[in-house]
mmCIF file of C-alpha atoms in Angstrom:
data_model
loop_
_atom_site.group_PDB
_atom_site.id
_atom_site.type_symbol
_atom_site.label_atom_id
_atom_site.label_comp_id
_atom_site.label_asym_id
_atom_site.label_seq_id
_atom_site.Cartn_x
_atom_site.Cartn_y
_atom_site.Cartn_z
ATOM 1 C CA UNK I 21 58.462 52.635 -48.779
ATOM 2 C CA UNK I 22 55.638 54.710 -50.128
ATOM 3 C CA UNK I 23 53.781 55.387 -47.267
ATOM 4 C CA UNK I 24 56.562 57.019 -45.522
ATOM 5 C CA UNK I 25 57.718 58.615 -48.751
ATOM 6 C CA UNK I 26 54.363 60.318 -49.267
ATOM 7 C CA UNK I 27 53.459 61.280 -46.262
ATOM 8 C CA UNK I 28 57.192 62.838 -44.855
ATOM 9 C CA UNK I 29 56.604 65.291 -48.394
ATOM 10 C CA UNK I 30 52.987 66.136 -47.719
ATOM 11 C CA UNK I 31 53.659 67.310 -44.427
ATOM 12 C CA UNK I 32 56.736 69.386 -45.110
ATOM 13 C CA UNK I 33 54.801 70.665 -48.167
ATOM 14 C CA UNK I 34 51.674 71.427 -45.871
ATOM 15 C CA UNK I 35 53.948 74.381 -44.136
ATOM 16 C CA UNK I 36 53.652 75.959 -47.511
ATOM 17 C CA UNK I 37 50.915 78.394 -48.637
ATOM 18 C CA UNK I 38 47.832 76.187 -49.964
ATOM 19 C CA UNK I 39 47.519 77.588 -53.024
ATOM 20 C CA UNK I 40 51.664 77.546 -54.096
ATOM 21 C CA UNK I 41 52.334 74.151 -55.462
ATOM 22 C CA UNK I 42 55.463 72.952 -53.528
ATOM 23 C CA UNK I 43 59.192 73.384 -55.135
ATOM 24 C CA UNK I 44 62.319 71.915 -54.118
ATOM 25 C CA UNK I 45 64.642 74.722 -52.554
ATOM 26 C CA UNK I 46 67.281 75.285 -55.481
ATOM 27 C CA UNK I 47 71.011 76.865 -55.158
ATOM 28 C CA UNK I 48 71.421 80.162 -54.732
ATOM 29 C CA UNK I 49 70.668 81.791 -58.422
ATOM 30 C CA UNK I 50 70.280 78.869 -59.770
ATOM 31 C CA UNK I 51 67.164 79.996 -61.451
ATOM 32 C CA UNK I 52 68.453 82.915 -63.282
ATOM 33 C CA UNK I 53 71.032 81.014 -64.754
ATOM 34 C CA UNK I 54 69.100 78.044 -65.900
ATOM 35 C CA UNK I 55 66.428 76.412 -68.172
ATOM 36 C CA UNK I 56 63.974 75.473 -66.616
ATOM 37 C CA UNK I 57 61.695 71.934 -68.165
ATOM 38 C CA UNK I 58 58.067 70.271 -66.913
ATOM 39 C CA UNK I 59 58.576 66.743 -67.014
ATOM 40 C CA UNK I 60 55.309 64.396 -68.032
ATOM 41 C CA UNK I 61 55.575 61.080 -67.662
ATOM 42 C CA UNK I 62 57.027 60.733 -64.786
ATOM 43 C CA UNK I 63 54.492 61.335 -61.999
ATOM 44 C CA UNK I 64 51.969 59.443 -62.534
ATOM 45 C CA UNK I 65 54.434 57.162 -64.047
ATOM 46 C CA UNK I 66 53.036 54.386 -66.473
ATOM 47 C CA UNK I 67 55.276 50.895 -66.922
ATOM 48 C CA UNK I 68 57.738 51.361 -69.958
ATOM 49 C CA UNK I 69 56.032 54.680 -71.189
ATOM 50 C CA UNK I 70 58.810 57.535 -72.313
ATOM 51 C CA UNK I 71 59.408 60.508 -70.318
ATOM 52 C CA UNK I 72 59.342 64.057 -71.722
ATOM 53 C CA UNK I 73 60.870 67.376 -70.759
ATOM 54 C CA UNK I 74 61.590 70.328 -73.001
ATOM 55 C CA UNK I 75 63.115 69.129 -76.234
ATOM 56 C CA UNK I 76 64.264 65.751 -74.552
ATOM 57 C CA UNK I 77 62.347 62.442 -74.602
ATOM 58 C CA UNK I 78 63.508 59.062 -72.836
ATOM 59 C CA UNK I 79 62.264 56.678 -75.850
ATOM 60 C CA UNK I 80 62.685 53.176 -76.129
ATOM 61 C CA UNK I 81 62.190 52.227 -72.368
ATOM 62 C CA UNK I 82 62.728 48.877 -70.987
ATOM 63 C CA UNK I 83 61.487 48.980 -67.305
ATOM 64 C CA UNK I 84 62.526 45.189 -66.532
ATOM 65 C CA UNK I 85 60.098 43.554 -63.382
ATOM 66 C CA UNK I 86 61.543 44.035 -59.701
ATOM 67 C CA UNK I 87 63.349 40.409 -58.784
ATOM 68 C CA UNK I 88 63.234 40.078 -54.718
ATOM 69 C CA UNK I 89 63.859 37.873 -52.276
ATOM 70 C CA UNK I 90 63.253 37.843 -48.220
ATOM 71 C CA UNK I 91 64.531 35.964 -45.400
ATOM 72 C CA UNK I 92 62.388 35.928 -42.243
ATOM 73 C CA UNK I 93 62.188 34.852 -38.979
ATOM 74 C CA UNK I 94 59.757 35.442 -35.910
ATOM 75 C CA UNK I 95 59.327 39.368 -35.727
ATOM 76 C CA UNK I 96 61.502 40.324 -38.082
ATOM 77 C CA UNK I 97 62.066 39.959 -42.378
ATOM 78 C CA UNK I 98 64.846 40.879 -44.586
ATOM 79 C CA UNK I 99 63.895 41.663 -48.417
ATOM 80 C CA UNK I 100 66.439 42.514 -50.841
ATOM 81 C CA UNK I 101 64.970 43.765 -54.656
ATOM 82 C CA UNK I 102 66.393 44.561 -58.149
ATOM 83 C CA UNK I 103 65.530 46.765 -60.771
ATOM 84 C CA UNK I 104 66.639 47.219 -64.175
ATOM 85 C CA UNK I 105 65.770 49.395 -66.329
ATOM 86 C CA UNK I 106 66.710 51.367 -70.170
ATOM 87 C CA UNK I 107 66.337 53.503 -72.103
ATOM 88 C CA UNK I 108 67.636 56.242 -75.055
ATOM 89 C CA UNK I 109 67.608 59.458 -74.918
ATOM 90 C CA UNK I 110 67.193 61.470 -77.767
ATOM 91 C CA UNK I 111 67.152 65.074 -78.707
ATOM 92 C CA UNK I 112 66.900 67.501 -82.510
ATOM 93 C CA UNK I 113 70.811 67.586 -83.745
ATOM 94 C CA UNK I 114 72.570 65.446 -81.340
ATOM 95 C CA UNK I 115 73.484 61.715 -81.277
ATOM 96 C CA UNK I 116 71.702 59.379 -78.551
ATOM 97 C CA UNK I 117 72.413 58.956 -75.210
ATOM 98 C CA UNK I 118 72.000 55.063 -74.557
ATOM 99 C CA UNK I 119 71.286 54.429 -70.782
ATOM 100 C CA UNK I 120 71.302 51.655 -68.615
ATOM 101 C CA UNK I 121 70.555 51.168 -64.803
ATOM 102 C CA UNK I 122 69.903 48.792 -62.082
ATOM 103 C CA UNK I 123 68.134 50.615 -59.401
ATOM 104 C CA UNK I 124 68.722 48.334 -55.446
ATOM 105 C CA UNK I 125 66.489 48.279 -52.041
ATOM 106 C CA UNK I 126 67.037 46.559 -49.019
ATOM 107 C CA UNK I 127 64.422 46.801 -45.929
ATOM 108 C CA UNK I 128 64.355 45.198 -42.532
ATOM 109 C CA UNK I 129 61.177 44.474 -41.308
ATOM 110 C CA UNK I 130 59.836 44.345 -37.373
ATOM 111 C CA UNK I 131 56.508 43.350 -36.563
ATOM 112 C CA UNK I 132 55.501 42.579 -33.262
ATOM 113 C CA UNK I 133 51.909 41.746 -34.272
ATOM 114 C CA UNK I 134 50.642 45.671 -32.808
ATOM 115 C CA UNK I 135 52.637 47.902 -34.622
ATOM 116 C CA UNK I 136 55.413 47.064 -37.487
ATOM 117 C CA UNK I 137 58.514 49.525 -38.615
ATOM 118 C CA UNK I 138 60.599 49.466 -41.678
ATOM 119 C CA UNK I 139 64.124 50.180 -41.737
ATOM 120 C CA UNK I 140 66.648 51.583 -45.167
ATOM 121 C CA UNK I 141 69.658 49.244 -45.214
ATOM 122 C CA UNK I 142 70.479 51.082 -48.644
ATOM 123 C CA UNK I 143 73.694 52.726 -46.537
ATOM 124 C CA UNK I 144 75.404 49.062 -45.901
ATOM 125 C CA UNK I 145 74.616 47.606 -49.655
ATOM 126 C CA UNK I 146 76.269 49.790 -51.903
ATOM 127 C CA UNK I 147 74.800 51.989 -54.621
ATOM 128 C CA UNK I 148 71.304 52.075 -54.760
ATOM 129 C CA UNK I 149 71.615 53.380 -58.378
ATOM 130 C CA UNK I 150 74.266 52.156 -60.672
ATOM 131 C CA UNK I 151 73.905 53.480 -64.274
ATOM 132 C CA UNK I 152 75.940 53.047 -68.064
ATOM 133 C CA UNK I 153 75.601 56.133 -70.504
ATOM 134 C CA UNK I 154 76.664 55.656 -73.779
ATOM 135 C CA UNK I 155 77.004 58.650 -76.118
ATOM 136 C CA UNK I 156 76.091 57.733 -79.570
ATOM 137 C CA UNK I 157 76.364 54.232 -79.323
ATOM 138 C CA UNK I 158 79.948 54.538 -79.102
ATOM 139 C CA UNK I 159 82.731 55.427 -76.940
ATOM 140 C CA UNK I 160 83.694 54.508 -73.173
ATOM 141 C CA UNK I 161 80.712 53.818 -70.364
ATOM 142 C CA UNK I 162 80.361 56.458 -68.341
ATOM 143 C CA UNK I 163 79.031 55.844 -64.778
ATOM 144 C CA UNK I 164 76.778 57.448 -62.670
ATOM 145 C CA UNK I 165 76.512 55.990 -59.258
ATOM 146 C CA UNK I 166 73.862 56.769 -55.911
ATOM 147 C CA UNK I 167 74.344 55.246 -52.687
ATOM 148 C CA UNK I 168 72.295 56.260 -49.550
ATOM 149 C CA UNK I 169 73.819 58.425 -46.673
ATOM 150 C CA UNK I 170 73.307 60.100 -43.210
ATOM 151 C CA UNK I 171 71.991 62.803 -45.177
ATOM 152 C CA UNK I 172 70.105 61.046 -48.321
ATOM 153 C CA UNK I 173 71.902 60.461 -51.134
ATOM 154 C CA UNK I 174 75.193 61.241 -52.681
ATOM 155 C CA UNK I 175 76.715 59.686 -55.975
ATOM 156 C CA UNK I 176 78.922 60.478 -58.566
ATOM 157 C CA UNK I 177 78.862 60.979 -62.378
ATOM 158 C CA UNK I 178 81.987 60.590 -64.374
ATOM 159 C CA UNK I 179 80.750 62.433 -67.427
ATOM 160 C CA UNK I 180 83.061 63.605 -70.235
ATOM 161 C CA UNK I 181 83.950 67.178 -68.857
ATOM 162 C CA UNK I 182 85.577 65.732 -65.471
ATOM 163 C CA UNK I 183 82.954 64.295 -62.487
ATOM 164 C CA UNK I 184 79.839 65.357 -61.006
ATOM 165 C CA UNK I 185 78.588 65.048 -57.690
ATOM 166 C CA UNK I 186 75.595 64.147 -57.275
ATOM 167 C CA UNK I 187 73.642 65.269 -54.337
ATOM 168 C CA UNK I 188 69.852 64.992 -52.797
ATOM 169 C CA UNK I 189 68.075 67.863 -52.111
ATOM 170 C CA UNK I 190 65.385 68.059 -49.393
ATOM 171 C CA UNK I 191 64.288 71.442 -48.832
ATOM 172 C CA UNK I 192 60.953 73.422 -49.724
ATOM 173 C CA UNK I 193 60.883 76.831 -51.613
ATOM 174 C CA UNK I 194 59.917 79.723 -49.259
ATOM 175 C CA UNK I 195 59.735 76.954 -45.889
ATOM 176 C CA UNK I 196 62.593 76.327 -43.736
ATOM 177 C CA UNK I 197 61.335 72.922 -43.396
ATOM 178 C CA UNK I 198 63.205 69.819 -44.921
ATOM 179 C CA UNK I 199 62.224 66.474 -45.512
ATOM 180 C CA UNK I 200 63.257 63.019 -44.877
ATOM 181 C CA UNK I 201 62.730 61.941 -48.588
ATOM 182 C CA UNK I 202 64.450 63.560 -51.730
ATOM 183 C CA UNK I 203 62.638 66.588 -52.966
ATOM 184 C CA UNK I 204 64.977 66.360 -56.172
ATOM 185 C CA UNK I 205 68.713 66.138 -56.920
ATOM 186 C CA UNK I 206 71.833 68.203 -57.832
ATOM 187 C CA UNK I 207 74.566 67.269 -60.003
ATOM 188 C CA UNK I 208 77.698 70.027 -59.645
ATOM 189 C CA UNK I 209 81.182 70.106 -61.285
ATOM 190 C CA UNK I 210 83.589 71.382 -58.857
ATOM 191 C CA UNK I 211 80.881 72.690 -56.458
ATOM 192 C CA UNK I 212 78.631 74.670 -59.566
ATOM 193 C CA UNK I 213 75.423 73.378 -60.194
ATOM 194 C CA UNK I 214 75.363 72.544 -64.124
ATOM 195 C CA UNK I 215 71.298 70.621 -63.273
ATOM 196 C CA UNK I 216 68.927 70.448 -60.828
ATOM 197 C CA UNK I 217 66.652 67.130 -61.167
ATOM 198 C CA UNK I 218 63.032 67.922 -59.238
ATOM 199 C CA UNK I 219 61.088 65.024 -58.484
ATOM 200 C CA UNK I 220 57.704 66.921 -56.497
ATOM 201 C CA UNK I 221 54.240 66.931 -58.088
ATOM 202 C CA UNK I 222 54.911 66.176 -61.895
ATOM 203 C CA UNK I 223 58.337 66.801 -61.949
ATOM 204 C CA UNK I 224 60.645 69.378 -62.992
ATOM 205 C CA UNK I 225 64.574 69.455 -64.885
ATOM 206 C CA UNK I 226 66.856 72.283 -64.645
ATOM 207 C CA UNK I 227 70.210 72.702 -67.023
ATOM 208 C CA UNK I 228 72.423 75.174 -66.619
ATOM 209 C CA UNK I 229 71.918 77.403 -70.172
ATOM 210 C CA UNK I 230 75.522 78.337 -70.916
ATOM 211 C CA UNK I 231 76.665 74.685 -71.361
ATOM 212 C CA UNK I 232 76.496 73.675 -74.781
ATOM 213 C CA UNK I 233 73.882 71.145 -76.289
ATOM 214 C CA UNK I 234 76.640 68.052 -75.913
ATOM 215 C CA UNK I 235 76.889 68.363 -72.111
ATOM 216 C CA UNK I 236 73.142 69.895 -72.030
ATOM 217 C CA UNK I 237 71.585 66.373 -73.780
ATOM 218 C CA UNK I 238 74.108 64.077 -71.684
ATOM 219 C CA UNK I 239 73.019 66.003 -68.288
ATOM 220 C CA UNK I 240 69.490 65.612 -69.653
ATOM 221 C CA UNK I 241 70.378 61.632 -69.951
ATOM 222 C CA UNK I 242 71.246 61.133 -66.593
ATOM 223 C CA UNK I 243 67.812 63.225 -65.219
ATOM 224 C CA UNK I 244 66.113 60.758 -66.976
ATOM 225 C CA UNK I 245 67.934 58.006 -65.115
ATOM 226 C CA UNK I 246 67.676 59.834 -61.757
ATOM 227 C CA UNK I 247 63.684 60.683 -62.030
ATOM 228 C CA UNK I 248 62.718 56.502 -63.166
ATOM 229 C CA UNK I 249 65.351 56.137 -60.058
ATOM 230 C CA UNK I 250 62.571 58.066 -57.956
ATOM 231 C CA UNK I 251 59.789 56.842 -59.743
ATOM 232 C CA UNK I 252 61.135 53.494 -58.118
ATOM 233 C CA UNK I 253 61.168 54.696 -54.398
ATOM 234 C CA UNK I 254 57.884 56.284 -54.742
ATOM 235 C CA UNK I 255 56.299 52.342 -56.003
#
C-alpha cells in the first residue's frame, strides 16, 4: 500500500504553497485550545525504536514481525497480514500506560499481466486496529478499536472518562483538497476534540490543555498506538 499512500498525500500536498510544509486541517479552534508536540521517531520510523513527543516517550517497544498468508489463483491473489506490536508509555509524575495492539490488512490483488490494481478489504474484516491500555499495570483493559469505512477510518476508545470516537482526518491546512489516505486522526468525547494525532512529514500530537495530566498521558498512550498504526500502512 505505499505507493498509493505516498503518492495520494504528495499530490494533495502539492496544491499547497512550496515552501509551507503540509498540515492536516484541524477542528475549528482547535489550536488555541491545545498543546501542540513534534513527534521523532516516527517518520522515518526505525524497527522497535521508542517514539517521542513533548514530555511523552513510547519505551520498551516490541514491534513483533508481520505473519501473512495469500491465496491465489490466475489473475487474481488474496493476502491477509498481522501485526503486533507494544509498548509503555511513560511520562514525569504519572504511572505507565502499558499498551498492546495487533494492527490487520487484507488486499485483493488483479493482475492481468499489463497493468495490476490493489484493492482495501479492511471494511469486510473487522478492526484494522485493536488495542489493550493498561493504566499502571493495573486495573480493567481499556480498548481502542479502528476499522476502515466509506470515509477512512472510524473507531472507538473506551477510556476512563466515558468513550471516544475516533475519527480520520484527510484534509490539508489552507487547501480545500482532501486525500484518500489519513492525514492524521481525531479522538472526541461527545463531539469535542480532547487530541488530534498528525501523521504528515515527521509527525505531530495535539492534547487538549485543560484536561488534566491523567487523561493528558492516557490520550498521549493511545497517539502512540495510532501513529505505529500508521507507521504500518505507510511500510
Amino acid at each position: 500500500m505505499k505507493p498509493i499512500h505516498a503518492l495520494s498525500l504528495a499530490l494533495a500536498a502539492a496544491a499547497l504553497s512550496a515552501c509551507t510544509p503540509a498540515q492536516v486541517k484541524l477542528p475549528a479552534g482547535f489550536d488555541a485550545r491545545a498543546d501542540a508536540h513534534a513527534v521523532s521517531g516516527h517518520s522515518p520510523r526505525r524497527f522497535n525504536q521508542p517514539l517521542h513527543f513533548g514530555p511523552y516517550s513510547a519505551r520498551r517497544m516490541h514491534e513483533g514481525d508481520t505473519f501473512s498468508w495469500q491465496l491465489a489463483s490466475p489473475g487474481l491473489a488474496w493476502r491477509d497480514s498481522e501485526r503486533p506490536y507494544a509498548f509503555t508509555l511513560t511520562t514525569q509524575g504519572q504511572p505507565p500506560v502499558e499498551v498492546q495492539c495487533l494492527s490487520r490488512q487484507s488486499v485483493l490483488r488483479h493482475d492481468d499481466g499489463d497493468s495490476s490494481l490493489e484493492f482495501d478489504l479492511g471494511a469486510f474484516q473487522g478492526p484494522v486496529l485493536s488495542c489493550g491500555l493498561r493504566l499502571g499495570g493495573a486495573g480493567p483493559v481499556l480498548p481502542l478499536e479502528l476499522a476502515v469505512k466509506s470515509r477512512g477510518f472510524e473507531g472507538r476508545f473506551d477510556s476512563p472518562w466515558g468513550p471516544l470516537a475516533v475519527r480520520s482526518l484527510h484534509g490539508f491546512e489552507g487547501s480545500r483538497w482532501t486525500s484518500m489516505e489519513a492525514g492524521g486522526f481525531e479522538l472526541l468525547r461527545a463531539g469535542e476534540p480532547w487530541m488530534v494525532v498528525e501523521t504528515l512529514n515527521a509527525g505531530r500530537v495535539l492534547i487538549a490543555n485543560d484536561l488534566d495530566a491523567r487523561q493528558r498521558v492516557t490520550l498521549a498512550a493511545a497517539g502512540a498506538a495510532l501513529l505505529l498504526f500508521d507507521a504500518d500502512l505507510s511500510d
